[in-house]
Tab-separated table of C-alpha atoms and ligand atoms in Angstrom:
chain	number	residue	atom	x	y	z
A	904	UNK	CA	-77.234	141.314	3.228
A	905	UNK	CA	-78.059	139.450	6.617
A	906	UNK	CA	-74.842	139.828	9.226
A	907	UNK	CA	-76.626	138.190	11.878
A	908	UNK	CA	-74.773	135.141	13.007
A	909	UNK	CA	-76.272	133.432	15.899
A	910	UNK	CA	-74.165	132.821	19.375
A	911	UNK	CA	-71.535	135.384	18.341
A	912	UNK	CA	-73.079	138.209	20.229
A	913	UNK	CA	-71.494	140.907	20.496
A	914	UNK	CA	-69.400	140.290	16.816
A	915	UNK	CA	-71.860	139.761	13.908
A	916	UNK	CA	-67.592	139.306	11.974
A	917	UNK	CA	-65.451	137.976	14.286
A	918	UNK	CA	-61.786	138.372	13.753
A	919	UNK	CA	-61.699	134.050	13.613
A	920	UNK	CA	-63.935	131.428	13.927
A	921	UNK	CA	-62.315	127.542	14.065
A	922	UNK	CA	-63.022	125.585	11.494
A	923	UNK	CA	-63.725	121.728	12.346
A	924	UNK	CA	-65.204	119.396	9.900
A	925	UNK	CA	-66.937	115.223	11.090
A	926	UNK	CA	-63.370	114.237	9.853
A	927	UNK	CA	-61.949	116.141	12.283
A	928	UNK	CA	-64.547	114.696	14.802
A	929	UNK	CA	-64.286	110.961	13.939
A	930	UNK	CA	-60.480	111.174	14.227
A	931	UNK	CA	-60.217	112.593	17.530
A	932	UNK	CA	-62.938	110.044	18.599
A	933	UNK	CA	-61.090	107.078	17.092
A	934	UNK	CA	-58.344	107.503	19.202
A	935	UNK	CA	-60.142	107.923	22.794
A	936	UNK	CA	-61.792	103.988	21.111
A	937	UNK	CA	-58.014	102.786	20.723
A	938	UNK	CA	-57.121	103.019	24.162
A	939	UNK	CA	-53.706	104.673	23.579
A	940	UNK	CA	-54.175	108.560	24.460
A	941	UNK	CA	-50.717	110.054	24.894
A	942	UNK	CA	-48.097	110.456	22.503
A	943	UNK	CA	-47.828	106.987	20.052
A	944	UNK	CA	-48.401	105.965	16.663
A	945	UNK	CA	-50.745	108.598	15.847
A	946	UNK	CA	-48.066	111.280	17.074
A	947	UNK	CA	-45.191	109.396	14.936
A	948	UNK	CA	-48.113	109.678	11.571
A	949	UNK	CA	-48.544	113.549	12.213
A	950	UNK	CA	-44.850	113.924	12.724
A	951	UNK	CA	-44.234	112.090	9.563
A	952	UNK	CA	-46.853	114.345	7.602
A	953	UNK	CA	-45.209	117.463	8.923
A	954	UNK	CA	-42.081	116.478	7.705
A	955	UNK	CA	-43.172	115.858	4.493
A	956	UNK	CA	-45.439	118.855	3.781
A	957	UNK	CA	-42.483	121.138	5.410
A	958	UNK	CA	-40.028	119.502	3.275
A	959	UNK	CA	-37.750	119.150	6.678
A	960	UNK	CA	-35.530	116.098	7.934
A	961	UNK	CA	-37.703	116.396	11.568
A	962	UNK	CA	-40.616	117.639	13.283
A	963	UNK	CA	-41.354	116.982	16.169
A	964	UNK	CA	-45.208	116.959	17.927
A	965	UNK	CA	-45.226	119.034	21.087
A	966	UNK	CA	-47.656	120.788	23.968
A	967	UNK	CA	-47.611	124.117	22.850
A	968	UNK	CA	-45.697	126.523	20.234
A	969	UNK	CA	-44.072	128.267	23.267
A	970	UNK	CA	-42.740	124.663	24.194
A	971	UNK	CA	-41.445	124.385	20.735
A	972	UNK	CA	-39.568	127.345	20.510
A	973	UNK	CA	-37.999	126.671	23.912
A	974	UNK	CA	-36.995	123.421	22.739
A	975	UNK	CA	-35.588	124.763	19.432
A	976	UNK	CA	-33.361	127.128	21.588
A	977	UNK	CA	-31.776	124.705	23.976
A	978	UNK	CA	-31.072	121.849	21.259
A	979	UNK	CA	-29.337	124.449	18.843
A	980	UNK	CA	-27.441	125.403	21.956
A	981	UNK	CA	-28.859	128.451	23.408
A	982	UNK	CA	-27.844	128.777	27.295
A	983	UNK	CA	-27.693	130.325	30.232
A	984	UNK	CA	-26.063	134.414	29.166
A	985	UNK	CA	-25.961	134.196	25.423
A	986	UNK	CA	-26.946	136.841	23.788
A	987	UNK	CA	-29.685	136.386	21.326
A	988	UNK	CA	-31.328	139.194	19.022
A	989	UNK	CA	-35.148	139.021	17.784
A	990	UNK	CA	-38.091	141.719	17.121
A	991	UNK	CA	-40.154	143.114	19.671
A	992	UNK	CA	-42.827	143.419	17.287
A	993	UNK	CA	-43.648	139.862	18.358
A	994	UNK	CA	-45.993	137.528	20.550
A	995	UNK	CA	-44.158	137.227	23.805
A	996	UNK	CA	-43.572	133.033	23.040
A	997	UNK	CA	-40.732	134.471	21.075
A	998	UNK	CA	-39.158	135.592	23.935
A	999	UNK	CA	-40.222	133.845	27.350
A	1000	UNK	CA	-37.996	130.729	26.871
A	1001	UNK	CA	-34.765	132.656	26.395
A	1002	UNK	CA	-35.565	134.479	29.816
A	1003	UNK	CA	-36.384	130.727	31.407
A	1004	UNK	CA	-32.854	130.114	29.622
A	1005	UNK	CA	-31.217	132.594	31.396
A	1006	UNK	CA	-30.276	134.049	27.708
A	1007	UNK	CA	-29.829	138.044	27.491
A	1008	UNK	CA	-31.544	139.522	24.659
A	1009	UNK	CA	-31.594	142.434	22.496
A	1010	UNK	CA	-34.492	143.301	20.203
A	1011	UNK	CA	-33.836	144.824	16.259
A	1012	UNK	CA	-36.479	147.150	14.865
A	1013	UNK	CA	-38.151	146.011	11.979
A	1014	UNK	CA	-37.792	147.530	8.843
A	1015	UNK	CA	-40.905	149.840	7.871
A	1016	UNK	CA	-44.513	149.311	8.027
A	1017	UNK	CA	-44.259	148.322	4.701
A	1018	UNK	CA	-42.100	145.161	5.317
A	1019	UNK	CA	-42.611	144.960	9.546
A	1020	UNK	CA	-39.848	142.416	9.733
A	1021	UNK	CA	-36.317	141.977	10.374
A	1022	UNK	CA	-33.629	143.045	7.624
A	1023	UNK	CA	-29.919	142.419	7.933
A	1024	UNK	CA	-29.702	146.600	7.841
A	1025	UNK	CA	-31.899	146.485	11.184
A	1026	UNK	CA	-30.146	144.189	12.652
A	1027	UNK	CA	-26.544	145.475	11.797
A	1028	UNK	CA	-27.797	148.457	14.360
A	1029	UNK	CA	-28.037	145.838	17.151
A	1030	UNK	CA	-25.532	142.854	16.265
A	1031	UNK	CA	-22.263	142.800	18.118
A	1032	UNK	CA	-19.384	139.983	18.483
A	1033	UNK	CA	-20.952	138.693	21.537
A	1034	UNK	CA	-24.318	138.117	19.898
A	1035	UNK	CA	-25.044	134.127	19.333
A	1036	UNK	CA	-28.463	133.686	17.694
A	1037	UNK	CA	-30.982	135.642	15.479
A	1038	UNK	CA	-34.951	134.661	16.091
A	1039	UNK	CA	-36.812	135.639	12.556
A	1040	UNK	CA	-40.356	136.314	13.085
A	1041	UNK	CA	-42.303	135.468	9.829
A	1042	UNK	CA	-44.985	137.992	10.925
A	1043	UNK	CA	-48.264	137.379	9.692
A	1044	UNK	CA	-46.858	134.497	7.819
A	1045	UNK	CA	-45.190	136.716	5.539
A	1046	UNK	CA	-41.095	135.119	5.758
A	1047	UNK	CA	-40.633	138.232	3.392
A	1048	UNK	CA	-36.231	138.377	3.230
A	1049	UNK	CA	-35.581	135.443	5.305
A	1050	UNK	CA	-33.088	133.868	2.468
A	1051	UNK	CA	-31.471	137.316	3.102
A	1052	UNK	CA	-31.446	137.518	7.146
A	1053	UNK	CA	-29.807	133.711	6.688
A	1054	UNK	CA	-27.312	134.762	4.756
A	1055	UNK	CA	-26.392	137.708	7.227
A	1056	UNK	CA	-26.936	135.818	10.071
A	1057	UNK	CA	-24.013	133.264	8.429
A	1058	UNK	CA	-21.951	135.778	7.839
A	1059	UNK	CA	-21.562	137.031	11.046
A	1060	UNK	CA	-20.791	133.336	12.647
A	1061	UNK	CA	-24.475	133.353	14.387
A	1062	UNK	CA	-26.938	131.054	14.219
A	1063	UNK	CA	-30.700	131.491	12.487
A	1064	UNK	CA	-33.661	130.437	14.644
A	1065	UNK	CA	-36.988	130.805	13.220
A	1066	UNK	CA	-40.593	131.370	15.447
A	1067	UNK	CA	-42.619	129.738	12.698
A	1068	UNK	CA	-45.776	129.959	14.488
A	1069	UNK	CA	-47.642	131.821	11.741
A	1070	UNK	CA	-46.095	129.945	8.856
A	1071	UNK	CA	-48.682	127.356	8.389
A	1072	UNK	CA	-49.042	127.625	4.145
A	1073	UNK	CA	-46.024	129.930	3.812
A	1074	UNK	CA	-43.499	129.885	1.220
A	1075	UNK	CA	-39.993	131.673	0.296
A	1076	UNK	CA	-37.919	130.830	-2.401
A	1077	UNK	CA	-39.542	127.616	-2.731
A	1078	UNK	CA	-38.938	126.481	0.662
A	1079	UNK	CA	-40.997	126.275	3.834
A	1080	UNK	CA	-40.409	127.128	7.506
A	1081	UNK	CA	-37.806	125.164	9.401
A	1082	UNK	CA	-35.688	125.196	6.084
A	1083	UNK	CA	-33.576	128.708	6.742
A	1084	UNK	CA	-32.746	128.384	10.359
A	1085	UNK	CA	-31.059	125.587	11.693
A	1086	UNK	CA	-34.595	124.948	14.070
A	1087	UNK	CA	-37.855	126.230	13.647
A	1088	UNK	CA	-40.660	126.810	16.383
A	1089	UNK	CA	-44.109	126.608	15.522
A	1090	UNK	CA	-47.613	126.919	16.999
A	1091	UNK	CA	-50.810	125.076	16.417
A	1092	UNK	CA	-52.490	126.818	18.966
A	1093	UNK	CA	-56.498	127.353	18.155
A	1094	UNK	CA	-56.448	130.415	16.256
A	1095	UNK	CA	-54.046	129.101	13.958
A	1096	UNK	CA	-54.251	128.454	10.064
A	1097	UNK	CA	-54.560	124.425	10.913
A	1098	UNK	CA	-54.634	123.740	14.949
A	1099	UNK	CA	-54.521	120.785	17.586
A	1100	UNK	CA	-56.462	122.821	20.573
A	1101	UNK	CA	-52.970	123.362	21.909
A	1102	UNK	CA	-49.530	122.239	20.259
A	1103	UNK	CA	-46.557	123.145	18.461
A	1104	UNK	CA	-43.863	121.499	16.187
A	1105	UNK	CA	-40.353	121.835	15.903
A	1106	UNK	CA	-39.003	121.895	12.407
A	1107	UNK	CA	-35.284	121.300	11.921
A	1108	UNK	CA	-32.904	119.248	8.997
A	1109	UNK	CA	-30.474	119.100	11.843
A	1110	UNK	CA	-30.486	115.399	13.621
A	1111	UNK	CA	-28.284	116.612	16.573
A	1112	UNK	CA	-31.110	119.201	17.391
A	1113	UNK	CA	-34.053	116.486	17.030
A	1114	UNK	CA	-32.493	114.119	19.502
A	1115	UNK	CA	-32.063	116.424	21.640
A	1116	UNK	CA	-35.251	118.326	21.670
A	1117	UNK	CA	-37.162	114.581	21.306
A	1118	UNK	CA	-35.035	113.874	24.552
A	1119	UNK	CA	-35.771	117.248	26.334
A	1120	UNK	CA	-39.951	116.555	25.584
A	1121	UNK	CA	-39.855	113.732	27.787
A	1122	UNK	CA	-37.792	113.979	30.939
A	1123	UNK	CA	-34.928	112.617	28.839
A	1124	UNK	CA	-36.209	109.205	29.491
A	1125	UNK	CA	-34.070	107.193	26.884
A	1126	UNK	CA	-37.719	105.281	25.985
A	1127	UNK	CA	-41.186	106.224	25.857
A	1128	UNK	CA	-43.634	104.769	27.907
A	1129	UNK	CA	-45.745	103.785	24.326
A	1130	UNK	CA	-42.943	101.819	23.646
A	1131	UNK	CA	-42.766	100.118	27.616
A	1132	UNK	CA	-46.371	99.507	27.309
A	1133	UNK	CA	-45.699	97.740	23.379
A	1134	UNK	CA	-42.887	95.311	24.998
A	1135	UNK	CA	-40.911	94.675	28.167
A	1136	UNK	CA	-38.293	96.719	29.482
A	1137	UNK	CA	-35.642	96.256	31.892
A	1138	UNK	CA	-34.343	99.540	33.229
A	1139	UNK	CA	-34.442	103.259	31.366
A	1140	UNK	CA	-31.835	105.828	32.041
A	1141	UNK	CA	-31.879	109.655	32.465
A	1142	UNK	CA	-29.956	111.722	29.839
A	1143	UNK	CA	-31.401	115.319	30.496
A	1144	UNK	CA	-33.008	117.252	32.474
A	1145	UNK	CA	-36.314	117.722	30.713
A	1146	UNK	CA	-39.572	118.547	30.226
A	1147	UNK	CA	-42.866	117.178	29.855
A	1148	UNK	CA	-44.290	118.782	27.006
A	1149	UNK	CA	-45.791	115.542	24.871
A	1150	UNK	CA	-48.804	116.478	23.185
A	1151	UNK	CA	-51.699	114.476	23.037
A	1152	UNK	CA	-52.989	111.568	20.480
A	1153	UNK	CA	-55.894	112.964	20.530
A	1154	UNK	CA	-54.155	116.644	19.412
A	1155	UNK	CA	-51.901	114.353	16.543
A	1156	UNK	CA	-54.955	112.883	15.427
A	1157	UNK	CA	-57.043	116.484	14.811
A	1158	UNK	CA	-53.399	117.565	13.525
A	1159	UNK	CA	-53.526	114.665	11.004
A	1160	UNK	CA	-56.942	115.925	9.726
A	1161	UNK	CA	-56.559	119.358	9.666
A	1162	UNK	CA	-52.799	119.346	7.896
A	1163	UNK	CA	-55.183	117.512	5.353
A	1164	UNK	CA	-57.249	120.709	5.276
A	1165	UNK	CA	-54.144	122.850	5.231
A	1166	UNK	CA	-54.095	123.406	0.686
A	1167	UNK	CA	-57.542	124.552	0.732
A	1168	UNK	CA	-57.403	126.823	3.794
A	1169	UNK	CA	-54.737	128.416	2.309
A	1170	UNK	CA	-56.127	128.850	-1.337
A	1171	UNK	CA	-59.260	130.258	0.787
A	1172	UNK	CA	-57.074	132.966	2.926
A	1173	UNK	CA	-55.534	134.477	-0.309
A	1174	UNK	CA	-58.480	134.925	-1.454
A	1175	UNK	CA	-59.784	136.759	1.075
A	1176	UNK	CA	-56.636	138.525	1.207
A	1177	UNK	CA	-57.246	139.485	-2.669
A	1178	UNK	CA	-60.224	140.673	-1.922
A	1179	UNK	CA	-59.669	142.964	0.658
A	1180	UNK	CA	-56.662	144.759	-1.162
A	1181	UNK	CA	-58.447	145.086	-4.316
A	1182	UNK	CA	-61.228	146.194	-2.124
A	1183	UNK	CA	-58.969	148.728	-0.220
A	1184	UNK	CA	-56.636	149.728	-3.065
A	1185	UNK	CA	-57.790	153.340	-3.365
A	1186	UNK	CA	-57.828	154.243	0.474
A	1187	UNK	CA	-54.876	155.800	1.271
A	1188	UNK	CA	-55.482	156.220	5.186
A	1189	UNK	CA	-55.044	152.540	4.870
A	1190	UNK	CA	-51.463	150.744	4.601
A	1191	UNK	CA	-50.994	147.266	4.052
A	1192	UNK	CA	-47.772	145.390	4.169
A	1193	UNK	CA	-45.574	143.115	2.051
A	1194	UNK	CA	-46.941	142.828	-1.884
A	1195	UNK	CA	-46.453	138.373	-1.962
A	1196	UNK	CA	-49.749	137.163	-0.395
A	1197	UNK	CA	-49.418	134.451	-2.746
A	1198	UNK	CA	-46.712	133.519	-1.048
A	1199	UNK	CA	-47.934	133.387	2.390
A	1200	UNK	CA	-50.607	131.523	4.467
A	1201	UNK	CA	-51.729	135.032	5.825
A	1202	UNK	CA	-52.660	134.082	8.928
A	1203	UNK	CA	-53.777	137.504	9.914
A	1204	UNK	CA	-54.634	140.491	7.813
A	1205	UNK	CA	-52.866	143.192	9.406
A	1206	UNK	CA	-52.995	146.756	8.452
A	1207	UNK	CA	-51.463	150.387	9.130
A	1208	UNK	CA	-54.099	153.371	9.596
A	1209	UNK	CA	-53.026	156.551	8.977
A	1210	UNK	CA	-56.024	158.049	10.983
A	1211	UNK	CA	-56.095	157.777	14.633
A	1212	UNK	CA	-55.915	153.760	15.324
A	1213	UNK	CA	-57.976	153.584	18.456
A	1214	UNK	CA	-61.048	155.651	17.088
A	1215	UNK	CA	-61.221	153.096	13.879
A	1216	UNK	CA	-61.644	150.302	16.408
A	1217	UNK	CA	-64.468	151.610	17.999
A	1218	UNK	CA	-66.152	152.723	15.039
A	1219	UNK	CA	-65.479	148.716	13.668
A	1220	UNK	CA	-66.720	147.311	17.627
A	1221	UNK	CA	-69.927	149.088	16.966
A	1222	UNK	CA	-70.575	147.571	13.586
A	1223	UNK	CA	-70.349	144.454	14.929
A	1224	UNK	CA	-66.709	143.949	14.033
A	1225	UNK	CA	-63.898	142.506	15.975
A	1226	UNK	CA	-60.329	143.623	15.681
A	1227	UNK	CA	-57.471	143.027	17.133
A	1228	UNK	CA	-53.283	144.604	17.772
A	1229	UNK	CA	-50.551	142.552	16.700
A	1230	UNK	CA	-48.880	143.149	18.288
A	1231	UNK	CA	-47.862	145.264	21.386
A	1232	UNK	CA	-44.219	145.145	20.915
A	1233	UNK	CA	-42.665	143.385	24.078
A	1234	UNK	CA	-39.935	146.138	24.685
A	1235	UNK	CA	-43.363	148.219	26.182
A	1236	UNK	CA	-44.324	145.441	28.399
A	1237	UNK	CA	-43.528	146.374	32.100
A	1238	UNK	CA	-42.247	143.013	32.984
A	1239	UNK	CA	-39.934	142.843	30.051
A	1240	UNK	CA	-38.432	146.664	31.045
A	1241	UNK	CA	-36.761	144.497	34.232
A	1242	UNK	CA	-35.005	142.623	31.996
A	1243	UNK	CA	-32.592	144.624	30.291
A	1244	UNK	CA	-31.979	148.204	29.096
A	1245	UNK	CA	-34.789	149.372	27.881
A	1246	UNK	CA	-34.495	149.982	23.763
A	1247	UNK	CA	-35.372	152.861	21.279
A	1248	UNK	CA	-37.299	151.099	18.456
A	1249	UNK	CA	-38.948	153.540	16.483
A	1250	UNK	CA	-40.707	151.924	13.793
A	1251	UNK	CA	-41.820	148.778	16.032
A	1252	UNK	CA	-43.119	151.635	18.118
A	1253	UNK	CA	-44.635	153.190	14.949
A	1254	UNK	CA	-45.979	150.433	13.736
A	1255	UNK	CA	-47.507	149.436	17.040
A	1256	UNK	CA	-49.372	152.603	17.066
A	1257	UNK	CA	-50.576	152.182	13.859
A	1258	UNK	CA	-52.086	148.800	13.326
A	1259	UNK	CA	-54.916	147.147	13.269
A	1260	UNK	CA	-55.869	143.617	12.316
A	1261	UNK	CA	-58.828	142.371	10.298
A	1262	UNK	CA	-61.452	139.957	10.513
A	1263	UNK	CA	-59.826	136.684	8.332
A	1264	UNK	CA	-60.733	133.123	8.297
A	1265	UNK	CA	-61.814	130.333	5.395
A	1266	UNK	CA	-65.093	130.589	6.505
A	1267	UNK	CA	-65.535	134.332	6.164
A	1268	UNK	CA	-67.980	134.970	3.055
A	1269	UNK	CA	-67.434	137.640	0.469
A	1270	UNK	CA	-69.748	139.810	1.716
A	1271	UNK	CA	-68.241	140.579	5.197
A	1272	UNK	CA	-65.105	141.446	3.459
A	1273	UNK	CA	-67.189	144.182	2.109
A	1274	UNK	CA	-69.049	145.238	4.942
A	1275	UNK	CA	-65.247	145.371	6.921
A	1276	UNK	CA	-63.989	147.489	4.259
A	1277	UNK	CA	-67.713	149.592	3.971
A	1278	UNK	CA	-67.232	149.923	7.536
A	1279	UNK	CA	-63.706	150.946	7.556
A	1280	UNK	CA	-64.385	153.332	4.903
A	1281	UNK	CA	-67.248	155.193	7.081
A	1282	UNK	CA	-65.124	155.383	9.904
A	1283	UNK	CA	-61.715	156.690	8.400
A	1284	UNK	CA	-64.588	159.642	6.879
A	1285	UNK	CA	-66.197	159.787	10.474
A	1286	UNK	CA	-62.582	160.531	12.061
A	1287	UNK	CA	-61.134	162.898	9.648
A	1288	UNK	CA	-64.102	164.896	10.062
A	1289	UNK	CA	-64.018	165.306	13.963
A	1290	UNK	CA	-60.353	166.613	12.869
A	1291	UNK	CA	-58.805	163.376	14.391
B	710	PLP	C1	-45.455	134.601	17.001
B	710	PLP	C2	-45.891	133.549	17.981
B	710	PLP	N1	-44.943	132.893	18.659
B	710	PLP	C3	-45.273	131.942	19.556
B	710	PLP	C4	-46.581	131.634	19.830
B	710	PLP	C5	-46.872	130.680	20.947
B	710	PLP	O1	-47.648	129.640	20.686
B	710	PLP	P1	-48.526	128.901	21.798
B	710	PLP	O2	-49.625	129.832	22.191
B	710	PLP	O3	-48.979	127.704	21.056
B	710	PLP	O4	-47.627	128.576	22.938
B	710	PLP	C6	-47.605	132.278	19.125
B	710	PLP	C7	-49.012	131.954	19.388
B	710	PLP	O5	-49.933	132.680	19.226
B	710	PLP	C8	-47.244	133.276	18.182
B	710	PLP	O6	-48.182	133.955	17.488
């Protein structure tokens, strides 16, 4: 089997590779030849198509997932001192816009390395009267309970926010992401299942919180300056203090494409996914989460190692595999520590110690599947050997 892939020095697998077809290229092309290059009819199309493969009321085309989820928060209400829950087994997006806010936050443990997600028993450790909001993490794509964490979340009087970024594909009881919370965050950034360079959407049936967050993406300028340049206007007003985080047309235009791409990058994934748990089945030293990879887009393929974590990733580096950690949980980060008490989370810490994740992407062939798990294999043998 030949592993040597040309320009990828030092990863013969690396743990993605972006995947852009001439579609892709004559799209982003054909809008620099219109003329029109921020956000306009193009964004409106994308939106449109979100909406429709989401099965949500609105989406709406931003700058960046991080933007997204900081819109979500202030249009469903989050402000300055309320008190919002969320993992800290998370990408820190989940959490910088509720410190911008001025929010406090408390993080829940996640449930086991089996299921590293939120359950209403986590959070019942952590949830008091003065909490306000819940974030679910869909981690690794995987929204594993969230009809469950809603239905918690109700019952206590708070509201459900979701950080959708890895949701692209992703299905629970028939519904996608933005349809449990009451707004949904999610990112498109480059290493995601279908990406714009840079972007994010917000997903929400809730018109109230799409006004709002439209308003909030553009200075709160009560009209856009595609629809100044179509006609002739007078006078705008001010209704917000906002933000500028418009995407592109260029970024709605790859989005267009690539959402296009989205069904077959997903059949791909589980595939892959398949493949490495058959493949992987009989190794105990190696845990993987959550059973429904049908169900999810798998945007990464995380796993647990029961021997020591660090030593496998060396022994992968020097075959020529990358790997990566999600995630650090955010409760470890120093700058986070200034921000509140610090917490006891002992299976986020567990977990964190633990993981690893895998080469995956819908170009990946067959065969490096194999070699990762070959390669895996040697190395759990290497380190239980040196007594490790
Ligand atoms: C869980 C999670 N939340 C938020 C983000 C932030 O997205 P962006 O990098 O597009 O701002 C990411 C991106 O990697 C993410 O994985």
């Amino acid at each position: 089997m030949s592993l040597n892939r040309k320009g990828r020095i030092p990863f013969r697998i690396p743990l993605f590779e972006t995947y852009f077809d001439e579609e892709d290229v004559e799209a982003v092309v054909s809008v620099l030849k219109s003329g029109w290059v921020s956000a306009g009819p193009r964004t409106e199309e994308f939106e449109r198509s979100l909406e429709k493969y989401f099965g949500v009321r609105h989406a709406l085309f931003v700058s960046s997932g991080t933007a997204s989820l900081h819109l979500a928060y202030l249009a469903s209400g989050i402000s300055r001192d309320s008190l919002v829950i969320l993992p800290s087994f998370t990408y820190i997006s989940t959490l910088t816009p509720l410190l911008w806010i001025g929010a406090r936050v408390k993080f829940a443990d996640i449930d086991s390395l089996e299921r590293p997600v939120l359950t209403p028993e986590t959070l019942d450790e952590v949830v008091t009267t003065e909490a306000e909001a819940v974030v679910y993490l869909a981690y690794g794509g995987f929204m594993d309970g969230i009809d469950k964490i809603k239905l918690y979340v109700e019952g206590k009087g708070l509201i459900l926010l979701e950080d959708a970024s890895h949701c692209h594909g992703s299905v629970w009881s028939g519904k996608r992401a933005g349809n449990f919370g009451i707004a949904a965050g999610m990112s498109l950034y480059a290493n995601k299942n279908i990406t714009t360079g840079e972007g994010g959407v917000v997903l929400t049936n809730s018109s109230t919180i799409y006004e709002k967050a439209k308003a909030l993406r553009s200075q709160g300028i009560t009209s856009s300056s595609y629809q100044r340049y179509q006609g002739f206007e007078m006078d705008y007003d001010i209704l917000e203090v906002g933000y500028t985080y418009r995407a592109t047309e260029m970024q709605a235009a790859l989005g267009l494409s690539q959402l296009k791409k989205l069904e077959w990058v997903t059949k791909r994934r589980r595939e892959l996914v398949k493949l490495y748990r058959e493949l992987l089945t009989e190794v105990d030293e190696i845990i993987i989460p959550f059973k429904d990879y049908n169900l999810s887009g798998n945007y990464i393929f995380s796993v647990f190692s029961r021997v020591d974590r660090d030593a496998l990733r060396i022994h992968l580096f020097e075959r020529g595999i990358q790997t990566s950690v999600h995630y650090k949980p955010l409760h470890l980060f120093d700058v986070i520590k200034r921000y509140g008490d610090s917490q006891k989370l002992p299976v986020t810490e567990k977990a964190y110690s633990m993981q690893i994740t895998l080469p995956l992407f819908p170009t990946m062939r067959e065969e490096w599947v194999e070699y990762v798990v070959e390669s895996l294999k040697d190395g759990i043998a290497k380190i239980k050997n040196s007594g490790k």
